[in-house]
PDB file of C-alpha atoms in Angstrom:
ATOM      1  CA  MET A   1       0.000   0.000   0.000  1.00  0.00           C
ATOM      2  CA  ALA A   2       0.999   3.654  -0.425  1.00  0.00           C
ATOM      3  CA  ASP A   3       1.708   5.869   2.534  1.00  0.00           C
ATOM      4  CA  PRO A   4      -1.331   6.153   4.855  1.00  0.00           C
ATOM      5  CA  TYR A   5      -3.485   9.277   4.756  1.00  0.00           C
ATOM      6  CA  ILE A   6      -4.250   9.085   8.508  1.00  0.00           C
ATOM      7  CA  VAL A   7      -1.853   7.675  11.087  1.00  0.00           C
ATOM      8  CA  ALA A   8      -2.544   7.084  14.783  1.00  0.00           C
ATOM      9  CA  GLU A   9       0.646   6.500  16.757  1.00  0.00           C
ATOM     10  CA  ARG A  10       0.455   5.037  20.271  1.00  0.00           C
ATOM     11  CA  VAL A  11      -2.730   6.999  20.960  1.00  0.00           C
ATOM     12  CA  SER A  12      -4.128   6.871  24.493  1.00  0.00           C
ATOM     13  CA  PHE A  13      -7.180   8.731  25.760  1.00  0.00           C
ATOM     14  CA  ALA A  14      -9.309   8.815  28.904  1.00  0.00           C
ATOM     15  CA  TYR A  15     -12.563  10.628  29.517  1.00  0.00           C
ATOM     16  CA  GLY A  16     -12.693  12.839  32.589  1.00  0.00           C
ATOM     17  CA  ARG A  17     -10.750  15.654  34.182  1.00  0.00           C
ATOM     18  CA  GLU A  18      -7.050  15.986  33.525  1.00  0.00           C
ATOM     19  CA  ASP A  19      -6.530  17.257  37.099  1.00  0.00           C
ATOM     20  CA  ALA A  20      -8.162  14.229  38.773  1.00  0.00           C
ATOM     21  CA  ALA A  21      -6.344  12.744  41.749  1.00  0.00           C
ATOM     22  CA  GLU A  22      -3.171  11.036  40.571  1.00  0.00           C
ATOM     23  CA  ASP A  23      -3.728   8.045  42.814  1.00  0.00           C
ATOM     24  CA  ARG A  24      -7.085   7.309  41.192  1.00  0.00           C
ATOM     25  CA  PRO A  25      -6.773   4.647  38.482  1.00  0.00           C
ATOM     26  CA  VAL A  26      -7.531   5.972  35.004  1.00  0.00           C
ATOM     27  CA  ALA A  27      -9.779   3.913  32.729  1.00  0.00           C
ATOM     28  CA  LEU A  28      -8.344   4.367  29.259  1.00  0.00           C
ATOM     29  CA  ALA A  29     -10.843   4.494  26.412  1.00  0.00           C
ATOM     30  CA  LEU A  30      -7.869   4.134  24.057  1.00  0.00           C
ATOM     31  CA  ASP A  31      -4.711   2.414  25.206  1.00  0.00           C
ATOM     32  CA  GLY A  32      -1.699   2.782  22.933  1.00  0.00           C
ATOM     33  CA  VAL A  33      -3.576   2.469  19.642  1.00  0.00           C
ATOM     34  CA  ASP A  34      -1.635   2.280  16.384  1.00  0.00           C
ATOM     35  CA  ALA A  35      -3.758   2.504  13.240  1.00  0.00           C
ATOM     36  CA  GLU A  36      -3.628   3.655   9.630  1.00  0.00           C
ATOM     37  CA  VAL A  37      -6.197   4.732   7.057  1.00  0.00           C
ATOM     38  CA  TYR A  38      -5.058   4.580   3.432  1.00  0.00           C
ATOM     39  CA  ARG A  39      -6.257   6.779   0.594  1.00  0.00           C
ATOM     40  CA  GLY A  40      -9.257   5.283  -1.171  1.00  0.00           C
ATOM     41  CA  GLU A  41      -9.687   2.280   1.125  1.00  0.00           C
ATOM     42  CA  PHE A  42     -12.817   1.083   2.934  1.00  0.00           C
ATOM     43  CA  LEU A  43     -11.804   0.303   6.524  1.00  0.00           C
ATOM     44  CA  ALA A  44     -14.373  -1.258   8.864  1.00  0.00           C
ATOM     45  CA  VAL A  45     -13.813  -0.930  12.616  1.00  0.00           C
ATOM     46  CA  LEU A  46     -15.564  -3.533  14.757  1.00  0.00           C
ATOM     47  CA  GLY A  47     -16.010  -3.806  18.493  1.00  0.00           C
ATOM     48  CA  MET A  48     -18.470  -4.147  21.331  1.00  0.00           C
ATOM     49  CA  ASN A  49     -19.819  -1.077  23.124  1.00  0.00           C
ATOM     50  CA  GLY A  50     -16.977   0.372  25.155  1.00  0.00           C
ATOM     51  CA  SER A  51     -14.286  -1.119  22.915  1.00  0.00           C
ATOM     52  CA  GLY A  52     -12.953   2.314  21.943  1.00  0.00           C
ATOM     53  CA  LYS A  53     -14.059   2.361  18.325  1.00  0.00           C
ATOM     54  CA  SER A  54     -16.180   5.530  18.567  1.00  0.00           C
ATOM     55  CA  THR A  55     -13.490   7.264  20.627  1.00  0.00           C
ATOM     56  CA  LEU A  56     -10.968   6.436  17.909  1.00  0.00           C
ATOM     57  CA  ALA A  57     -13.353   7.772  15.249  1.00  0.00           C
ATOM     58  CA  ARG A  58     -13.503  11.132  17.017  1.00  0.00           C
ATOM     59  CA  HIS A  59      -9.729  11.337  17.048  1.00  0.00           C
ATOM     60  CA  LEU A  60      -9.555  11.072  13.263  1.00  0.00           C
ATOM     61  CA  ASN A  61     -10.806  14.637  12.703  1.00  0.00           C
ATOM     62  CA  ALA A  62      -9.701  16.209  16.001  1.00  0.00           C
ATOM     63  CA  LEU A  63     -13.054  16.130  17.778  1.00  0.00           C
ATOM     64  CA  LEU A  64     -10.970  14.503  20.513  1.00  0.00           C
ATOM     65  CA  LEU A  65      -7.231  14.935  21.099  1.00  0.00           C
ATOM     66  CA  PRO A  66      -4.889  12.260  22.438  1.00  0.00           C
ATOM     67  CA  ARG A  67      -3.832  12.222  26.058  1.00  0.00           C
ATOM     68  CA  SER A  68      -0.608  10.737  24.712  1.00  0.00           C
ATOM     69  CA  GLY A  69       0.590   9.755  21.260  1.00  0.00           C
ATOM     70  CA  ARG A  70      -0.477  11.610  18.150  1.00  0.00           C
ATOM     71  CA  VAL A  71      -2.783  11.504  15.119  1.00  0.00           C
ATOM     72  CA  LEU A  72      -1.582  12.783  11.742  1.00  0.00           C
ATOM     73  CA  VAL A  73      -4.053  13.611   8.964  1.00  0.00           C
ATOM     74  CA  ASP A  74      -2.365  14.201   5.610  1.00  0.00           C
ATOM     75  CA  GLY A  75       0.737  15.027   7.663  1.00  0.00           C
ATOM     76  CA  LEU A  76      -1.110  17.500   9.937  1.00  0.00           C
ATOM     77  CA  ASP A  77      -0.902  16.892  13.693  1.00  0.00           C
ATOM     78  CA  THR A  78      -4.363  17.109  15.306  1.00  0.00           C
ATOM     79  CA  ARG A  79      -2.820  18.513  18.508  1.00  0.00           C
ATOM     80  CA  GLU A  80      -1.774  21.740  16.767  1.00  0.00           C
ATOM     81  CA  GLU A  81      -4.567  24.303  16.933  1.00  0.00           C
ATOM     82  CA  GLN A  82      -3.848  25.855  13.539  1.00  0.00           C
ATOM     83  CA  ASN A  83      -4.498  22.463  11.936  1.00  0.00           C
ATOM     84  CA  LEU A  84      -8.009  22.051  13.351  1.00  0.00           C
ATOM     85  CA  TRP A  85     -10.084  23.371  10.434  1.00  0.00           C
ATOM     86  CA  PRO A  86      -7.815  22.093   7.660  1.00  0.00           C
ATOM     87  CA  ILE A  87      -8.145  18.625   9.222  1.00  0.00           C
ATOM     88  CA  ARG A  88     -11.936  18.863   9.457  1.00  0.00           C
ATOM     89  CA  ASP A  89     -12.061  19.923   5.809  1.00  0.00           C
ATOM     90  CA  ARG A  90     -10.149  16.757   4.960  1.00  0.00           C
ATOM     91  CA  VAL A  91     -12.045  14.325   7.208  1.00  0.00           C
ATOM     92  CA  GLY A  92     -15.856  14.419   7.283  1.00  0.00           C
ATOM     93  CA  MET A  93     -17.889  12.868  10.111  1.00  0.00           C
ATOM     94  CA  VAL A  94     -21.303  11.206  10.075  1.00  0.00           C
ATOM     95  CA  PHE A  95     -22.799  10.073  13.374  1.00  0.00           C
ATOM     96  CA  GLN A  96     -25.215   7.374  14.488  1.00  0.00           C
ATOM     97  CA  ASN A  97     -28.286   9.616  14.831  1.00  0.00           C
ATOM     98  CA  PRO A  98     -28.775  11.910  11.812  1.00  0.00           C
ATOM     99  CA  ASP A  99     -31.254  14.045  13.790  1.00  0.00           C
ATOM    100  CA  ASN A 100     -28.296  15.248  15.872  1.00  0.00           C
ATOM    101  CA  GLN A 101     -26.446  16.348  12.737  1.00  0.00           C
ATOM    102  CA  ILE A 102     -29.219  17.929  10.653  1.00  0.00           C
ATOM    103  CA  VAL A 103     -29.477  21.644  11.475  1.00  0.00           C
ATOM    104  CA  ALA A 104     -31.775  23.198   8.845  1.00  0.00           C
ATOM    105  CA  ALA A 105     -35.479  22.988   8.037  1.00  0.00           C
ATOM    106  CA  VAL A 106     -34.935  22.219   4.337  1.00  0.00           C
ATOM    107  CA  VAL A 107     -32.689  19.475   2.921  1.00  0.00           C
ATOM    108  CA  GLU A 108     -30.661  21.631   0.518  1.00  0.00           C
ATOM    109  CA  GLU A 109     -30.145  24.297   3.196  1.00  0.00           C
ATOM    110  CA  ASP A 110     -28.789  21.657   5.536  1.00  0.00           C
ATOM    111  CA  VAL A 111     -26.308  20.392   2.946  1.00  0.00           C
ATOM    112  CA  ALA A 112     -25.230  24.004   2.289  1.00  0.00           C
ATOM    113  CA  PHE A 113     -24.472  24.646   5.975  1.00  0.00           C
ATOM    114  CA  GLY A 114     -20.837  23.473   5.881  1.00  0.00           C
ATOM    115  CA  PRO A 115     -19.788  25.241   2.663  1.00  0.00           C
ATOM    116  CA  GLU A 116     -21.467  28.430   3.885  1.00  0.00           C
ATOM    117  CA  ASN A 117     -19.394  28.285   7.060  1.00  0.00           C
ATOM    118  CA  GLN A 118     -16.308  27.938   4.880  1.00  0.00           C
ATOM    119  CA  GLY A 119     -17.222  31.283   3.300  1.00  0.00           C
ATOM    120  CA  LEU A 120     -17.444  29.894  -0.224  1.00  0.00           C
ATOM    121  CA  PRO A 121     -19.068  31.976  -3.003  1.00  0.00           C
ATOM    122  CA  PRO A 122     -22.813  31.331  -3.494  1.00  0.00           C
ATOM    123  CA  ALA A 123     -22.317  29.776  -6.931  1.00  0.00           C
ATOM    124  CA  GLU A 124     -19.769  27.323  -5.538  1.00  0.00           C
ATOM    125  CA  ILE A 125     -22.097  26.454  -2.655  1.00  0.00           C
ATOM    126  CA  ARG A 126     -24.978  25.743  -5.056  1.00  0.00           C
ATOM    127  CA  ALA A 127     -22.740  23.543  -7.192  1.00  0.00           C
ATOM    128  CA  ARG A 128     -21.496  21.572  -4.187  1.00  0.00           C
ATOM    129  CA  VAL A 129     -25.004  21.085  -2.785  1.00  0.00           C
ATOM    130  CA  ALA A 130     -26.297  19.824  -6.138  1.00  0.00           C
ATOM    131  CA  GLU A 131     -23.312  17.487  -6.534  1.00  0.00           C
ATOM    132  CA  ALA A 132     -23.602  16.095  -2.983  1.00  0.00           C
ATOM    133  CA  LEU A 133     -27.366  15.492  -3.221  1.00  0.00           C
ATOM    134  CA  GLU A 134     -26.919  13.792  -6.595  1.00  0.00           C
ATOM    135  CA  SER A 135     -24.164  11.592  -5.130  1.00  0.00           C
ATOM    136  CA  VAL A 136     -26.469  10.196  -2.441  1.00  0.00           C
ATOM    137  CA  GLY A 137     -29.601  10.048  -4.603  1.00  0.00           C
ATOM    138  CA  MET A 138     -31.479  12.794  -2.749  1.00  0.00           C
ATOM    139  CA  THR A 139     -31.883  15.463  -5.448  1.00  0.00           C
ATOM    140  CA  ALA A 140     -35.636  14.871  -5.671  1.00  0.00           C
ATOM    141  CA  HIS A 141     -35.948  15.621  -1.952  1.00  0.00           C
ATOM    142  CA  ARG A 142     -33.883  18.814  -1.920  1.00  0.00           C
ATOM    143  CA  GLU A 143     -36.829  21.083  -0.996  1.00  0.00           C
ATOM    144  CA  ARG A 144     -38.355  18.748   1.608  1.00  0.00           C
ATOM    145  CA  SER A 145     -38.164  19.074   5.346  1.00  0.00           C
ATOM    146  CA  PRO A 146     -35.718  16.536   6.827  1.00  0.00           C
ATOM    147  CA  HIS A 147     -38.192  15.491   9.535  1.00  0.00           C
ATOM    148  CA  LEU A 148     -40.500  14.113   6.816  1.00  0.00           C
ATOM    149  CA  LEU A 149     -37.817  11.712   5.553  1.00  0.00           C
ATOM    150  CA  SER A 150     -37.196   8.095   6.494  1.00  0.00           C
ATOM    151  CA  GLY A 151     -34.257   7.184   8.701  1.00  0.00           C
ATOM    152  CA  GLY A 152     -32.199   6.011   5.736  1.00  0.00           C
ATOM    153  CA  GLN A 153     -32.984   9.198   3.807  1.00  0.00           C
ATOM    154  CA  LYS A 154     -31.998  11.370   6.775  1.00  0.00           C
ATOM    155  CA  GLN A 155     -28.693   9.550   7.013  1.00  0.00           C
ATOM    156  CA  ARG A 156     -28.121  10.146   3.305  1.00  0.00           C
ATOM    157  CA  VAL A 157     -28.726  13.878   3.887  1.00  0.00           C
ATOM    158  CA  ALA A 158     -26.155  13.806   6.701  1.00  0.00           C
ATOM    159  CA  ILE A 159     -23.687  12.110   4.345  1.00  0.00           C
ATOM    160  CA  ALA A 160     -24.416  14.731   1.667  1.00  0.00           C
ATOM    161  CA  GLY A 161     -23.656  17.463   4.199  1.00  0.00           C
ATOM    162  CA  ALA A 162     -20.253  15.909   4.816  1.00  0.00           C
ATOM    163  CA  LEU A 163     -19.630  15.386   1.086  1.00  0.00           C
ATOM    164  CA  ALA A 164     -20.323  19.053   0.341  1.00  0.00           C
ATOM    165  CA  LEU A 165     -17.050  19.827   2.139  1.00  0.00           C
ATOM    166  CA  ARG A 166     -15.313  17.487  -0.340  1.00  0.00           C
ATOM    167  CA  PRO A 167     -13.341  15.496   2.221  1.00  0.00           C
ATOM    168  CA  ALA A 168     -10.643  13.013   1.293  1.00  0.00           C
ATOM    169  CA  CYS A 169     -11.903  10.689   4.031  1.00  0.00           C
ATOM    170  CA  LEU A 170     -15.364  10.054   5.442  1.00  0.00           C
ATOM    171  CA  VAL A 171     -15.705   8.617   8.962  1.00  0.00           C
ATOM    172  CA  LEU A 172     -19.092   7.113   9.787  1.00  0.00           C
ATOM    173  CA  ASP A 173     -19.722   6.196  13.431  1.00  0.00           C
ATOM    174  CA  GLU A 174     -22.303   3.378  13.494  1.00  0.00           C
ATOM    175  CA  PRO A 175     -24.390   5.114  10.816  1.00  0.00           C
ATOM    176  CA  THR A 176     -26.841   2.209  10.458  1.00  0.00           C
ATOM    177  CA  ALA A 177     -27.363   1.375  14.140  1.00  0.00           C
ATOM    178  CA  MET A 178     -30.765   3.103  14.266  1.00  0.00           C
ATOM    179  CA  LEU A 179     -32.009   1.852  10.886  1.00  0.00           C
ATOM    180  CA  ASP A 180     -34.068  -1.140   9.803  1.00  0.00           C
ATOM    181  CA  PRO A 181     -32.458  -3.695   7.454  1.00  0.00           C
ATOM    182  CA  SER A 182     -33.590  -1.915   4.287  1.00  0.00           C
ATOM    183  CA  GLY A 183     -32.299   1.429   5.581  1.00  0.00           C
ATOM    184  CA  ARG A 184     -29.004  -0.185   6.547  1.00  0.00           C
ATOM    185  CA  ALA A 185     -28.569  -1.668   3.080  1.00  0.00           C
ATOM    186  CA  GLU A 186     -29.501   1.670   1.497  1.00  0.00           C
ATOM    187  CA  VAL A 187     -26.894   3.680   3.420  1.00  0.00           C
ATOM    188  CA  LEU A 188     -24.142   1.077   3.102  1.00  0.00           C
ATOM    189  CA  GLY A 189     -24.762   0.854  -0.644  1.00  0.00           C
ATOM    190  CA  VAL A 190     -24.454   4.633  -1.053  1.00  0.00           C
ATOM    191  CA  VAL A 191     -21.202   4.775   0.900  1.00  0.00           C
ATOM    192  CA  ARG A 192     -19.655   1.804  -0.921  1.00  0.00           C
ATOM    193  CA  ARG A 193     -20.467   3.457  -4.246  1.00  0.00           C
ATOM    194  CA  LEU A 194     -18.945   6.780  -3.149  1.00  0.00           C
ATOM    195  CA  ASN A 195     -15.825   4.956  -1.996  1.00  0.00           C
ATOM    196  CA  ARG A 196     -15.442   3.252  -5.384  1.00  0.00           C
ATOM    197  CA  GLU A 197     -16.438   6.134  -7.658  1.00  0.00           C
ATOM    198  CA  LEU A 198     -14.809   9.056  -5.834  1.00  0.00           C
ATOM    199  CA  GLY A 199     -11.792   7.198  -4.459  1.00  0.00           C
ATOM    200  CA  MET A 200     -12.688   8.589  -1.041  1.00  0.00           C
ATOM    201  CA  ALA A 201     -11.335   6.776   1.996  1.00  0.00           C
ATOM    202  CA  VAL A 202     -14.072   5.455   4.282  1.00  0.00           C
ATOM    203  CA  VAL A 203     -13.818   4.502   7.947  1.00  0.00           C
ATOM    204  CA  TRP A 204     -16.991   2.565   8.784  1.00  0.00           C
ATOM    205  CA  ILE A 205     -17.543   2.026  12.529  1.00  0.00           C
ATOM    206  CA  THR A 206     -20.014  -0.799  13.100  1.00  0.00           C
ATOM    207  CA  HIS A 207     -20.996  -3.816  15.154  1.00  0.00           C
ATOM    208  CA  PHE A 208     -22.705  -5.534  12.219  1.00  0.00           C
ATOM    209  CA  MET A 209     -20.449  -8.305  10.948  1.00  0.00           C
ATOM    210  CA  GLU A 210     -22.047  -8.473   7.493  1.00  0.00           C
ATOM    211  CA  GLU A 211     -21.279  -4.769   6.938  1.00  0.00           C
ATOM    212  CA  ALA A 212     -17.621  -5.284   7.810  1.00  0.00           C
ATOM    213  CA  ALA A 213     -17.459  -8.210   5.369  1.00  0.00           C
ATOM    214  CA  VAL A 214     -17.618  -5.818   2.383  1.00  0.00           C
ATOM    215  CA  ALA A 215     -14.639  -3.715   3.533  1.00  0.00           C
ATOM    216  CA  ASP A 216     -11.093  -3.764   2.165  1.00  0.00           C
ATOM    217  CA  ARG A 217      -9.705  -4.149   5.686  1.00  0.00           C
ATOM    218  CA  VAL A 218     -11.200  -4.864   9.093  1.00  0.00           C
ATOM    219  CA  MET A 219      -9.899  -3.603  12.433  1.00  0.00           C
ATOM    220  CA  VAL A 220     -11.207  -5.246  15.602  1.00  0.00           C
ATOM    221  CA  MET A 221     -11.058  -3.338  18.894  1.00  0.00           C
ATOM    222  CA  ALA A 222     -11.590  -4.410  22.499  1.00  0.00           C
ATOM    223  CA  GLY A 223     -10.561  -2.830  25.777  1.00  0.00           C
ATOM    224  CA  GLY A 224      -9.301   0.299  24.050  1.00  0.00           C
ATOM    225  CA  LYS A 225      -6.774  -1.701  22.010  1.00  0.00           C
ATOM    226  CA  VAL A 226      -6.539  -2.946  18.450  1.00  0.00           C
ATOM    227  CA  GLN A 227      -6.854  -6.721  18.639  1.00  0.00           C
ATOM    228  CA  LEU A 228      -6.942  -7.782  14.987  1.00  0.00           C
ATOM    229  CA  VAL A 229      -6.319  -6.118  11.632  1.00  0.00           C
ATOM    230  CA  GLY A 230      -6.508  -7.669   8.186  1.00  0.00           C
ATOM    231  CA  THR A 231      -8.697  -8.450   5.216  1.00  0.00           C
ATOM    232  CA  PRO A 232     -12.249  -9.600   6.028  1.00  0.00           C
ATOM    233  CA  ARG A 233     -11.298 -13.177   5.107  1.00  0.00           C
ATOM    234  CA  ALA A 234      -8.241 -13.129   7.355  1.00  0.00           C
ATOM    235  CA  VAL A 235     -10.125 -11.626  10.302  1.00  0.00           C
ATOM    236  CA  PHE A 236     -13.326 -13.668  10.049  1.00  0.00           C
ATOM    237  CA  SER A 237     -11.388 -16.897   9.631  1.00  0.00           C
ATOM    238  CA  GLN A 238     -10.417 -16.438  13.295  1.00  0.00           C
ATOM    239  CA  ALA A 239     -13.895 -17.211  14.592  1.00  0.00           C
ATOM    240  CA  ASP A 240     -12.744 -18.511  17.986  1.00  0.00           C
ATOM    241  CA  ARG A 241     -10.660 -15.392  18.596  1.00  0.00           C
ATOM    242  CA  LEU A 242     -13.590 -13.153  17.671  1.00  0.00           C
ATOM    243  CA  ARG A 243     -15.938 -15.008  19.986  1.00  0.00           C
ATOM    244  CA  ALA A 244     -13.416 -14.650  22.810  1.00  0.00           C
ATOM    245  CA  LEU A 245     -13.724 -10.895  22.200  1.00  0.00           C
ATOM    246  CA  ARG A 246     -17.541 -11.253  22.461  1.00  0.00           C
ATOM    247  CA  LEU A 247     -17.998 -10.743  18.732  1.00  0.00           C
ATOM    248  CA  ASP A 248     -19.466 -13.037  16.137  1.00  0.00           C
ATOM    249  CA  VAL A 249     -18.807 -13.734  12.482  1.00  0.00           C
ATOM    250  CA  PRO A 250     -20.975 -12.905   9.435  1.00  0.00           C
ATOM    251  CA  PRO A 251     -24.092 -15.088   8.984  1.00  0.00           C
ATOM    252  CA  ALA A 252     -22.653 -16.886   5.953  1.00  0.00           C
ATOM    253  CA  VAL A 253     -19.550 -17.859   7.931  1.00  0.00           C
ATOM    254  CA  GLN A 254     -21.741 -19.187  10.777  1.00  0.00           C
ATOM    255  CA  VAL A 255     -23.879 -21.280   8.429  1.00  0.00           C
ATOM    256  CA  ALA A 256     -20.806 -22.643   6.643  1.00  0.00           C
ATOM    257  CA  GLU A 257     -19.287 -23.643  10.006  1.00  0.00           C
ATOM    258  CA  ARG A 258     -22.418 -25.584  10.947  1.00  0.00           C
ATOM    259  CA  LEU A 259     -22.609 -27.319   7.579  1.00  0.00           C
ATOM    260  CA  ARG A 260     -18.970 -28.377   7.847  1.00  0.00           C
ATOM    261  CA  ALA A 261     -19.680 -29.722  11.335  1.00  0.00           C
ATOM    262  CA  ASP A 262     -22.439 -31.861   9.736  1.00  0.00           C
ATOM    263  CA  GLY A 263     -19.921 -33.295   7.290  1.00  0.00           C
ATOM    264  CA  ILE A 264     -20.554 -31.123   4.235  1.00  0.00           C
ATOM    265  CA  PRO A 265     -17.148 -30.414   2.614  1.00  0.00           C
ATOM    266  CA  LEU A 266     -17.373 -26.658   2.088  1.00  0.00           C
ATOM    267  CA  PRO A 267     -14.230 -24.593   1.364  1.00  0.00           C
ATOM    268  CA  GLY A 268     -12.862 -22.607   4.297  1.00  0.00           C
ATOM    269  CA  GLU A 269     -12.807 -19.158   2.648  1.00  0.00           C
ATOM    270  CA  ILE A 270     -16.583 -18.559   2.471  1.00  0.00           C
ATOM    271  CA  LEU A 271     -17.451 -15.023   3.599  1.00  0.00           C
ATOM    272  CA  THR A 272     -20.720 -13.936   1.964  1.00  0.00           C
ATOM    273  CA  LEU A 273     -24.112 -15.540   1.361  1.00  0.00           C
ATOM    274  CA  GLU A 274     -23.457 -15.402  -2.384  1.00  0.00           C
ATOM    275  CA  GLU A 275     -20.267 -17.436  -1.936  1.00  0.00           C
ATOM    276  CA  LEU A 276     -22.111 -19.928   0.284  1.00  0.00           C
ATOM    277  CA  VAL A 277     -24.852 -20.441  -2.307  1.00  0.00           C
ATOM    278  CA  GLU A 278     -22.261 -20.878  -5.087  1.00  0.00           C
ATOM    279  CA  ALA A 279     -20.319 -23.445  -3.032  1.00  0.00           C
ATOM    280  CA  LEU A 280     -23.473 -25.423  -2.281  1.00  0.00           C
ATOM    281  CA  CYS A 281     -24.516 -25.347  -5.943  1.00  0.00           C
ATOM    282  CA  GLN A 282     -21.111 -26.669  -6.996  1.00  0.00           C
ATOM    283  CA  LEU A 283     -21.352 -29.509  -4.475  1.00  0.00           C
ATOM    284  CA  SER A 284     -24.855 -30.342  -5.683  1.00  0.00           C
ATOM    285  CA  SER A 285     -23.751 -30.424  -9.330  1.00  0.00           C
ATOM    286  CA  LYS A 286     -21.027 -32.987  -8.477  1.00  0.00           C
ATOM    287  CA  GLN A 287     -23.512 -35.410  -6.936  1.00  0.00           C
TER     288      GLN A 287
END
């Protein structure tokens, strides 16, 4: 791979007062985390609640700053105050609840909020809003009130608001946690397409195994530490290790495990339902 766009080096962080009693043990939300995000990649970050994944996400665009260690974004250190806005221009954030991120009463006005704060000319703002809404398939809803939209549509508006800033990297912190299965598929599909078509790096924070299965790389966190990093196949092949971390594997991997236990000779690299169906069809055709 090329040089990483974002680098976290030995990052530690704890919530609470810096001047707390020194003899009181500090619970670290992040404990010496090393991580990289490469240009154009889709990185999924998995972990149980309290694993540190959302805390790490907020370090990637300087919403939080390390207690120790450092985070570099395109070579800019998040700890240096003059880098704050250049970093946030480069790394967009989308959160779990879009209602907490939508600020305007009309969709296109909400998407324009970020570029307006950048002081861009009106013509440039209009162009960026139109481009961002088109990218997420929300042009037809540009004059609607966000509160009349479905959950998946609201999340697409939140993504459009981030895209209007034209970031090189988009960090999404459990963006599908509040959505039904169709809304989850809708949002994931939009982000995967943007990643492929725009070459934009994506950091996808989730606890849904099947979402992580479509990533280029998967990072597994527990106890504020990075426990596993690799391709989805490499990570999900370690089912026992994942279960020890109180995580599971994608549904297709679970089904394949059970079928193998019943004596069906399936290959070991099955990751998706499509691959499982294909493997079963091949076995059936040989009988």
